[in-house]
mmCIF file of C-alpha atoms in Angstrom:
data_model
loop_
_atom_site.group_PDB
_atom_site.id
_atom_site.type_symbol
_atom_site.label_atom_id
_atom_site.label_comp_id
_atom_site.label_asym_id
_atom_site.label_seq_id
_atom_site.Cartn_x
_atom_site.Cartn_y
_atom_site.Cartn_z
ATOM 1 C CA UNK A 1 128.266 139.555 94.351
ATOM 2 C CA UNK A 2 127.002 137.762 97.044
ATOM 3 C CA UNK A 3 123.757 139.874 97.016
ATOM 4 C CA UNK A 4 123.134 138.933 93.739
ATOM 5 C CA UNK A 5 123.479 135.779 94.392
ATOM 6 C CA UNK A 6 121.531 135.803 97.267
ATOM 7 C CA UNK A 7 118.668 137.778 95.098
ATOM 8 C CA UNK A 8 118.770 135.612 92.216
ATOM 9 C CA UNK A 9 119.675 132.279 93.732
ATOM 10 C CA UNK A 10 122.729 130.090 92.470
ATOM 11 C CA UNK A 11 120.717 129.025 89.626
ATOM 12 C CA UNK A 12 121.608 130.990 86.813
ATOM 13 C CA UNK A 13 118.200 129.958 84.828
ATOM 14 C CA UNK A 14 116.443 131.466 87.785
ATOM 15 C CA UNK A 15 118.284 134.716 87.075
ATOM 16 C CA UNK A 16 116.399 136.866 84.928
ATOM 17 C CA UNK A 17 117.095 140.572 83.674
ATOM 18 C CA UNK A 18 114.049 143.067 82.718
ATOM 19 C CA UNK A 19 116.227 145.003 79.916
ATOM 20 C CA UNK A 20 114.702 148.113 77.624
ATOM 21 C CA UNK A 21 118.093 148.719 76.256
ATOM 22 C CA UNK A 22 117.385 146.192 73.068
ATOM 23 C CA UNK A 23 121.664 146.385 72.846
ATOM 24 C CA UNK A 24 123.495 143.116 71.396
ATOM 25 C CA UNK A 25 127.119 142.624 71.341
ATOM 26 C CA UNK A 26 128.286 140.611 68.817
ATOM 27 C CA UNK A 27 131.929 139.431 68.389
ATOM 28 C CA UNK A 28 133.263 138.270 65.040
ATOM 29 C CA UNK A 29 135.490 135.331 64.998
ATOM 30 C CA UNK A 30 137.465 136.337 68.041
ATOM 31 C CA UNK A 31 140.773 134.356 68.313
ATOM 32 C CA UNK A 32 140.520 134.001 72.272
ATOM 33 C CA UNK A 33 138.390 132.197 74.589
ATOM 34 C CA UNK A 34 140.104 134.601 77.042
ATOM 35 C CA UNK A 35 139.088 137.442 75.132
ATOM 36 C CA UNK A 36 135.545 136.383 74.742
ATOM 37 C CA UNK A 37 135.358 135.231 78.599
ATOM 38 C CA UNK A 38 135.923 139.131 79.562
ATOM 39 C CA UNK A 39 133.786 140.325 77.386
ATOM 40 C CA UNK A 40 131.044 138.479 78.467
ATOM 41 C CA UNK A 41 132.002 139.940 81.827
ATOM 42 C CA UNK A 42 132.108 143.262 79.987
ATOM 43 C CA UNK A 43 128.126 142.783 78.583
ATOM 44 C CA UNK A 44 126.488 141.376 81.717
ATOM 45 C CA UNK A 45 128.482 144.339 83.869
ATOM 46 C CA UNK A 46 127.138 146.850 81.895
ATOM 47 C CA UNK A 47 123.245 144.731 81.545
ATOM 48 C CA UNK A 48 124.013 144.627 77.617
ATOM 49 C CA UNK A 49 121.183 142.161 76.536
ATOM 50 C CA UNK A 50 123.158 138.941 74.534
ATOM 51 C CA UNK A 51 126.203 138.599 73.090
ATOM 52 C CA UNK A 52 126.318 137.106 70.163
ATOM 53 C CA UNK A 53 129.088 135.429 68.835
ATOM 54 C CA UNK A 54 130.581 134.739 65.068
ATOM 55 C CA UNK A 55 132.875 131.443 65.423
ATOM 56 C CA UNK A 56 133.504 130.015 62.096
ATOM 57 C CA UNK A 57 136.141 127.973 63.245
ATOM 58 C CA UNK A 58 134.106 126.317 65.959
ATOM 59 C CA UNK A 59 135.468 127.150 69.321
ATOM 60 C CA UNK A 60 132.352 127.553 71.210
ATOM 61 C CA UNK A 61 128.960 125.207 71.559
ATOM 62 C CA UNK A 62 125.906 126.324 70.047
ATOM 63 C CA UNK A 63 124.662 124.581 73.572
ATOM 64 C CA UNK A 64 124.442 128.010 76.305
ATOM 65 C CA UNK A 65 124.306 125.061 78.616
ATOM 66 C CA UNK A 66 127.199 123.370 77.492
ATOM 67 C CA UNK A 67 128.899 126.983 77.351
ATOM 68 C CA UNK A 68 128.022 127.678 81.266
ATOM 69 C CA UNK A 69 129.622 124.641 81.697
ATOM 70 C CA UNK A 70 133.336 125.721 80.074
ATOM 71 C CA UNK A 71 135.605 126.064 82.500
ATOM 72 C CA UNK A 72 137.787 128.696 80.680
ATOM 73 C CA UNK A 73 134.702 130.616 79.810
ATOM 74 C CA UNK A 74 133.482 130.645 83.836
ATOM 75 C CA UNK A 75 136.770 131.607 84.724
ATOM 76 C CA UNK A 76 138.042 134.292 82.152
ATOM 77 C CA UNK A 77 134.322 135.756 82.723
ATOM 78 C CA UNK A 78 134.337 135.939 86.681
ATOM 79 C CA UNK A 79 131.522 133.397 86.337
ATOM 80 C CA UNK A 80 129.776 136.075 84.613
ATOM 81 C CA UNK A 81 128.344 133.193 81.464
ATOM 82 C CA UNK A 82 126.349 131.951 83.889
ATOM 83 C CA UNK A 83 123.887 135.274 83.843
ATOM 84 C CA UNK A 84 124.657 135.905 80.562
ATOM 85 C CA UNK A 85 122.831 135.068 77.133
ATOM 86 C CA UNK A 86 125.370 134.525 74.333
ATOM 87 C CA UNK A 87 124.289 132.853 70.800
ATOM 88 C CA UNK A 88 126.835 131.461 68.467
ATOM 89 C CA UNK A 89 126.782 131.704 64.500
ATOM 90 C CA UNK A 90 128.592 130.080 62.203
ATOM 91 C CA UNK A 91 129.065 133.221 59.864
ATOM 92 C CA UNK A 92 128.564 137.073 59.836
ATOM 93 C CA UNK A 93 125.720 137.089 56.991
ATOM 94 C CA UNK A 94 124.023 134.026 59.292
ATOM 95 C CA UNK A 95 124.430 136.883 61.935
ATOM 96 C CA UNK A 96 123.176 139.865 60.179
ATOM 97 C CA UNK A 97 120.156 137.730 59.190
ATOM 98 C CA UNK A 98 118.846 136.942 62.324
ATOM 99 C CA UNK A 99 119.945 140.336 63.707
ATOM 100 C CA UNK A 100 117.669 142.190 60.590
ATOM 101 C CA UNK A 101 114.998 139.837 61.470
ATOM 102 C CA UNK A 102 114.772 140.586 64.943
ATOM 103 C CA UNK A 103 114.588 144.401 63.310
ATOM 104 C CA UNK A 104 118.103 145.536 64.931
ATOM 105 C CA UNK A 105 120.204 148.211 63.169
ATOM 106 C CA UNK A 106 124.147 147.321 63.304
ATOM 107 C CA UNK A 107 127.048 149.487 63.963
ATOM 108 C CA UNK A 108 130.816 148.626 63.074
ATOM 109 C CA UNK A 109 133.386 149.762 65.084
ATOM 110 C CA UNK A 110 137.202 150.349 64.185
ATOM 111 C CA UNK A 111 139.796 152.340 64.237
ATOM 112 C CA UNK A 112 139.790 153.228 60.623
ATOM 113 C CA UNK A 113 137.374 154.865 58.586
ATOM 114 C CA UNK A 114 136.135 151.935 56.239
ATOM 115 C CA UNK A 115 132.818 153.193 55.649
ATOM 116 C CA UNK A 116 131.135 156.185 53.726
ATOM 117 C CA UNK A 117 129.030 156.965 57.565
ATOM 118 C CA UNK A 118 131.911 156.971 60.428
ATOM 119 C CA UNK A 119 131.947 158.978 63.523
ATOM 120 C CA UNK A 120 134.056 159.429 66.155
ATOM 121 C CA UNK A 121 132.577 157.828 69.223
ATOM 122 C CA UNK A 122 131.516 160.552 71.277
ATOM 123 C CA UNK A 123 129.945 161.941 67.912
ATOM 124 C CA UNK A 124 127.847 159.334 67.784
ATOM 125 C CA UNK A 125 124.331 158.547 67.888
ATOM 126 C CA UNK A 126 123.583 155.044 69.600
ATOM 127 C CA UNK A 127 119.627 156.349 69.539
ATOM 128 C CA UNK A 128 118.240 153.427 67.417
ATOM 129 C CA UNK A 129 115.042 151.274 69.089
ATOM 130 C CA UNK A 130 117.096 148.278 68.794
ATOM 131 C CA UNK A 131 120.960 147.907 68.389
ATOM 132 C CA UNK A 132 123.915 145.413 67.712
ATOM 133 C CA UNK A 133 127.096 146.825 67.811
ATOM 134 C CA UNK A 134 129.776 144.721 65.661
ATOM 135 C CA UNK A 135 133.481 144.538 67.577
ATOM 136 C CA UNK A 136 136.218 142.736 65.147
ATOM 137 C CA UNK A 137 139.135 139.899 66.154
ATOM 138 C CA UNK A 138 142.172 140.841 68.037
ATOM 139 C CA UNK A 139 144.248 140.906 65.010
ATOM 140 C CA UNK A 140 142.761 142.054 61.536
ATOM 141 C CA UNK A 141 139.309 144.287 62.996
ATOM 142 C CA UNK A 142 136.155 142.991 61.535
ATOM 143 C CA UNK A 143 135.701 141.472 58.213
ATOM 144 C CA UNK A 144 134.915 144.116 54.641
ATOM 145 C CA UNK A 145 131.302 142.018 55.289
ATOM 146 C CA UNK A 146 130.401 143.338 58.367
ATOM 147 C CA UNK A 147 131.102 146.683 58.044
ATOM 148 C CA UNK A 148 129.571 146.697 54.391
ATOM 149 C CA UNK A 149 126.760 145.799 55.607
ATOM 150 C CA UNK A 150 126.652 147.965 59.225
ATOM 151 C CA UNK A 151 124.537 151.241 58.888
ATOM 152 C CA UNK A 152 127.573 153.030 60.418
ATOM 153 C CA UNK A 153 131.485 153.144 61.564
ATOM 154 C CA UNK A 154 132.884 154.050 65.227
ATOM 155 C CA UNK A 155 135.920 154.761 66.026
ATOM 156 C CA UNK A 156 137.352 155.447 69.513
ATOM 157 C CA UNK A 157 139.693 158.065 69.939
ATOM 158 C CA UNK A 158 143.249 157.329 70.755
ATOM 159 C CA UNK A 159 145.933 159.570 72.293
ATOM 160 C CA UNK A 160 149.190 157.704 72.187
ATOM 161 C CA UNK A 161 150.844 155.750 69.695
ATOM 162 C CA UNK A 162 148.645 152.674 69.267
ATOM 163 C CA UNK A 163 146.003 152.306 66.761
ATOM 164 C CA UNK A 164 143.213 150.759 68.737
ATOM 165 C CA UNK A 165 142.905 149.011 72.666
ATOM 166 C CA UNK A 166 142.534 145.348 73.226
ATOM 167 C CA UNK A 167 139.273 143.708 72.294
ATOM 168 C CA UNK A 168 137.798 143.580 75.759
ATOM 169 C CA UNK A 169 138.437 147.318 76.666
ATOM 170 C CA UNK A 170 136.779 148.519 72.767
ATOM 171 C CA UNK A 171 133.952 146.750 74.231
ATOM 172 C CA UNK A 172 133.534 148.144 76.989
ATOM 173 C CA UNK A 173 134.130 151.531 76.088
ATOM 174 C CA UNK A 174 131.933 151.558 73.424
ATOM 175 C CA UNK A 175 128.465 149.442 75.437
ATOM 176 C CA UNK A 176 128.866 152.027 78.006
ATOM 177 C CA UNK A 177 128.915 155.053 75.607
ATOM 178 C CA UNK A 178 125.677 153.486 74.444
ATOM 179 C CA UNK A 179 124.169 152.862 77.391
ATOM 180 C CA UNK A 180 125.167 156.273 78.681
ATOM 181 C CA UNK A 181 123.114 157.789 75.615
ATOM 182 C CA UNK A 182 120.286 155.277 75.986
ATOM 183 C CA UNK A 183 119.500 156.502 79.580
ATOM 184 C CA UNK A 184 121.384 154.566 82.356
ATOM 185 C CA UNK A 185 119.926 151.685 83.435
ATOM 186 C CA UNK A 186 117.415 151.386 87.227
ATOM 187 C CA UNK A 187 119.793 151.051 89.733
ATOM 188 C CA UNK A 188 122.599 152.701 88.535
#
């Protein structure tokens, strides 16, 4: 860490990543600030490019300033906000919008098979230019509007008696199966 530091100063705006990965996170309506703290951790570990974030109810600041600033959010994310881009929206279709926009494709991912196109995540193809993968809340998975409107379903296999892992360990699963496919990233 203290390289890094050292490389990119303690100024986080001075801190700049050169990505060709074109991979966005985004995280709808998560219930935790702990939660979303490691998986910012999670997505500037593994040089994902943003994470973007659906927060209907409010939690976070639409300021990235303001977020750097949290305290829970610097500490739950091993300071990791500070390096990290992360965009809020107030809804999913406010999401999708700017994510179609930007020309990103969008893949759901949960444990069930809720779409007509689902694949098992090693049977996947995370091959498209630019991507946003879609991880749902803690409790209920992501919303019938998300993964209506996602090109494709993921699942991650499971071996023992639980349905799906915790939010922050999906993520990171599935980013690094991506990035895996896409090529690993200089440096790694």
């Amino acid at each position: 860490r203290r390289e890094r530091m050292e490389r990119h100063g303690n100024n986080a705006a001075a801190f700049e990543r050169h990505s060709l990965m074109e991979l966005i996170a985004v995280l709808e309506n998560p219930n935790y600030i702990i939660n979303i703290g490691h998986v910012i951790r999670n997505v500037n570990g593994l040089g994902v490019d943003r994470l973007y974030v659906v927060d209907g109810l409010n939690r976070l600041d639409d300021d990235l300033a303001v977020l750097r600033s949290r305290k829970s959010l610097l500490k739950h994310s091993s300071g990791a906000i500070q390096f990290t881009d992360v965009r809020r929206f107030d809804t999913s279709q406010e999401c999708l919008r700017a994510l179609e926009a930007d020309g990103f494709a969008s893949v759901a991912t949960s444990p069930h098979r809720l779409s007509k196109k689902h694949c098992a995540l090693f049977d996947c193809a995370f091959d498209q230019p630019k991507l946003a993968i879609w991880f749902g809340e803690e409790a209920n998975g992501l919303s019938a509007f998300a993964i209506d409107h996602c090109d494709f379903c993921v699942s991650v296999p499971m071996a023992g008696g639980v349905e799906s892992f915790n939010l922050a360990t999906t993520t990171a699963i599935v980013l690094y199966e991506a990035i895996r496919q896409r090529g690993l990233r200089e440096g790694w």
